[in-house]
Coordinates of C-alpha atoms in Angstrom, one line a residue:
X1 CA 215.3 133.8 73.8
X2 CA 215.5 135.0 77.3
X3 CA 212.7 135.2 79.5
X4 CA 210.9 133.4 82.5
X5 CA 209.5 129.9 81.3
X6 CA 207.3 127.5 82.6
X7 CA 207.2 124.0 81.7
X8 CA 203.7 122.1 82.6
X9 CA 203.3 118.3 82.3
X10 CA 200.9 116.4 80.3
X11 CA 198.4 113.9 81.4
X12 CA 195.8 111.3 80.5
X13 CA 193.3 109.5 81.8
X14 CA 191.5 106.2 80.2
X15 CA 189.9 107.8 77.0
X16 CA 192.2 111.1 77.0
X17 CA 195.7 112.7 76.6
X18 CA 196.7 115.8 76.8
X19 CA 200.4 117.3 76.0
X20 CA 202.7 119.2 78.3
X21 CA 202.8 123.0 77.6
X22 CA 205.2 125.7 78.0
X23 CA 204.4 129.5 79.7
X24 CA 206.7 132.0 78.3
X25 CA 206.6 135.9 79.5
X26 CA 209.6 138.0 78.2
X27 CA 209.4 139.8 81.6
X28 CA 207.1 140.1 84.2
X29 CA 205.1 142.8 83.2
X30 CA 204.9 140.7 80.4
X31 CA 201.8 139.1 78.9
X32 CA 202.1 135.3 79.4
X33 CA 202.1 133.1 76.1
X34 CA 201.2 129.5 75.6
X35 CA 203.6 127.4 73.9
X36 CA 202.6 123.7 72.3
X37 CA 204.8 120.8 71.6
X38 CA 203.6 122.1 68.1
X39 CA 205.2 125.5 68.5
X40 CA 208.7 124.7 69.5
X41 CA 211.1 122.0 69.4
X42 CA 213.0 122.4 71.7
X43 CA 214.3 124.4 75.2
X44 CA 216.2 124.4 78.4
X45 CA 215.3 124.8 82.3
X46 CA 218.2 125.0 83.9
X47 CA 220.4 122.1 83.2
X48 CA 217.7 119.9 81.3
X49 CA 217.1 120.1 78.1
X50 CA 213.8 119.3 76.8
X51 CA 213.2 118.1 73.4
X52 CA 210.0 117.1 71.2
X53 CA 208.8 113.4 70.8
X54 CA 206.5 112.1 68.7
X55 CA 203.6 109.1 68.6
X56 CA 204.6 107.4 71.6
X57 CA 202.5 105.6 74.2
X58 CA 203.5 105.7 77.7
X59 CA 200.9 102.9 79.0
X60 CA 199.5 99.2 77.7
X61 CA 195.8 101.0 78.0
X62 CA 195.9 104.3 77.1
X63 CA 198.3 107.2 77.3
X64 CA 198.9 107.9 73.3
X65 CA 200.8 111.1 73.1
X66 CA 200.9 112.6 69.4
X67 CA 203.9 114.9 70.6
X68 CA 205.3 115.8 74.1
X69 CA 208.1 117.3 75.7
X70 CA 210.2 114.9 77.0
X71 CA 213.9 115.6 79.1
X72 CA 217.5 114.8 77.2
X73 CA 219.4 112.1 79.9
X74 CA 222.1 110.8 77.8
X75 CA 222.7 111.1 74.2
X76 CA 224.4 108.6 71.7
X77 CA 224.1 105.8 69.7
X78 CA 221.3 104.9 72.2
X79 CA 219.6 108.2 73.5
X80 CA 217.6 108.1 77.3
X81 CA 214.7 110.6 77.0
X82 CA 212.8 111.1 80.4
X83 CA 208.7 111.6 79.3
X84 CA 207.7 113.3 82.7
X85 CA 203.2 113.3 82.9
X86 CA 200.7 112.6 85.2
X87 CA 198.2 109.8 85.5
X88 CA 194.5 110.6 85.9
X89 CA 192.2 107.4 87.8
X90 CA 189.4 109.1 87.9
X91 CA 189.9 110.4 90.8
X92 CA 193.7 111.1 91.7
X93 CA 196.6 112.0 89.7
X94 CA 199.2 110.4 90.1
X95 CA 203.0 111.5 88.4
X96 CA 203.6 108.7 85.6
X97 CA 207.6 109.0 84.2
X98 CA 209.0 107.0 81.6
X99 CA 212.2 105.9 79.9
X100 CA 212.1 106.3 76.0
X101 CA 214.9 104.6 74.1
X102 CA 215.7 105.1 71.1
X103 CA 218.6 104.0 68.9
X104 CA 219.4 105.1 65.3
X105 CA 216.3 106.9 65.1
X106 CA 214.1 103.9 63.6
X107 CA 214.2 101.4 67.0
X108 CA 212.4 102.7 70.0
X109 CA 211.2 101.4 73.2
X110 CA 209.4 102.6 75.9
X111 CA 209.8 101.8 79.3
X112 CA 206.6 102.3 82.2
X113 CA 207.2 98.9 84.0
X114 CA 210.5 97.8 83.6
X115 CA 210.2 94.8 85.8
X116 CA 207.5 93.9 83.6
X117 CA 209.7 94.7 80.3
X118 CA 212.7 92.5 80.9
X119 CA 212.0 90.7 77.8
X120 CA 211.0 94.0 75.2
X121 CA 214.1 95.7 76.7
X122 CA 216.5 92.6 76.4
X123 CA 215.3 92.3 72.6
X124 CA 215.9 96.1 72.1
X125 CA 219.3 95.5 73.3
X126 CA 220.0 92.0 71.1
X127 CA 223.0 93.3 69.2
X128 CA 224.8 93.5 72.2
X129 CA 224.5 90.0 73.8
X130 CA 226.4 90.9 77.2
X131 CA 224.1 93.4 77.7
X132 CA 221.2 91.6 76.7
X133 CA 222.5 88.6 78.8
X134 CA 222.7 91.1 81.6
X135 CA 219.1 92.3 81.4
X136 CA 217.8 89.0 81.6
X137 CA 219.9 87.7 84.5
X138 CA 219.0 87.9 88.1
X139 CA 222.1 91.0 88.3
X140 CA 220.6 93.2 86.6
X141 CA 218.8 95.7 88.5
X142 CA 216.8 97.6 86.3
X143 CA 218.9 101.4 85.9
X144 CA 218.2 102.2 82.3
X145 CA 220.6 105.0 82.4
X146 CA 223.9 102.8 83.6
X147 CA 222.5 100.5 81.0
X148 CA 222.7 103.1 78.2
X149 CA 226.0 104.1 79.4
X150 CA 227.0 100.6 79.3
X151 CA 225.8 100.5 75.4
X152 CA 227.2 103.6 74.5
X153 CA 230.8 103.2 75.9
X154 CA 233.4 102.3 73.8
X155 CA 235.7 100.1 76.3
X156 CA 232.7 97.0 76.3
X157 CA 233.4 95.2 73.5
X158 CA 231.1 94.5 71.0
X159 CA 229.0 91.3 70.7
X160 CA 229.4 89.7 66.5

């Protein structure tokens, strides 16, 4: 459907979350309707492509999303979704990204503080021992999307 969109970001704070939203008008003389993560399942702004995601937790305290829109970086037998929100401390917000994983549909990993997730994100890549070598080693430098490129290529051979 064609018409002007607007894509607003959730948020959360310690003992709240709130999803992301979309405004759609058909025209501009149009009245403008709200559209929840509920509503649709997915759309495109530009060149991104948003999709929906579901029971995630973007922080170790709070942040518990039930469904959100989340941005489409690479797809294949490991996907890179992009969950865009902001942070509330009581006083600020602040803009809070983070890298979801997820592979076959059943493993998924997300990623806040990757310095601090070395370990979770080696383990999610353990089939693949160069790559889980690599996340561990003092080379790696923490770019989850060459990494996923890296996984999802087929000239890297493939660990028994």
């Amino acid at each position: 459907t064609e018409g002007l969109l607007e894509y607003v970001q959730g948020s959360f704070g310690l003992f709240w979350t709130r999803s992301g939203y979309l405004k759609f008008r058909n025209n501009t003389d149009s009245k403008t309707i709200k559209l929840s993560p509920n509503e649709i399942q997915s759309f495109v702004i530009g060149t991104d492509s948003f999709v929906v995601l579901k029971n995630f937790k973007v922080n170790a305290i709070s942040g518990n999303f039930k469904n959100d829109f989340a941005v489409v970086k690479r797809k294949g037998t490991v996907n890179l979704y992009i969950h865009q929100c902001k942070l509330f401390n009581g006083k600020y917000y602040f803009d809070h990204p983070s890298n979801i994983l997820s592979k076959d549909d059943s493993s998924i990993i997300i990623i806040w503080k990757p310095k601090k997730q070395k370990e979770q994100i080696a383990r999610f890549f353990q089939d693949r021992s160069d790559l889980e070598k690599l996340v561990i080693s003092d080379k790696y430098y923490l770019k989850i999307p060459e990494l996923v490129d890296l996984y999802n290529s087929s000239n890297i051979e493939r660990s028994p």
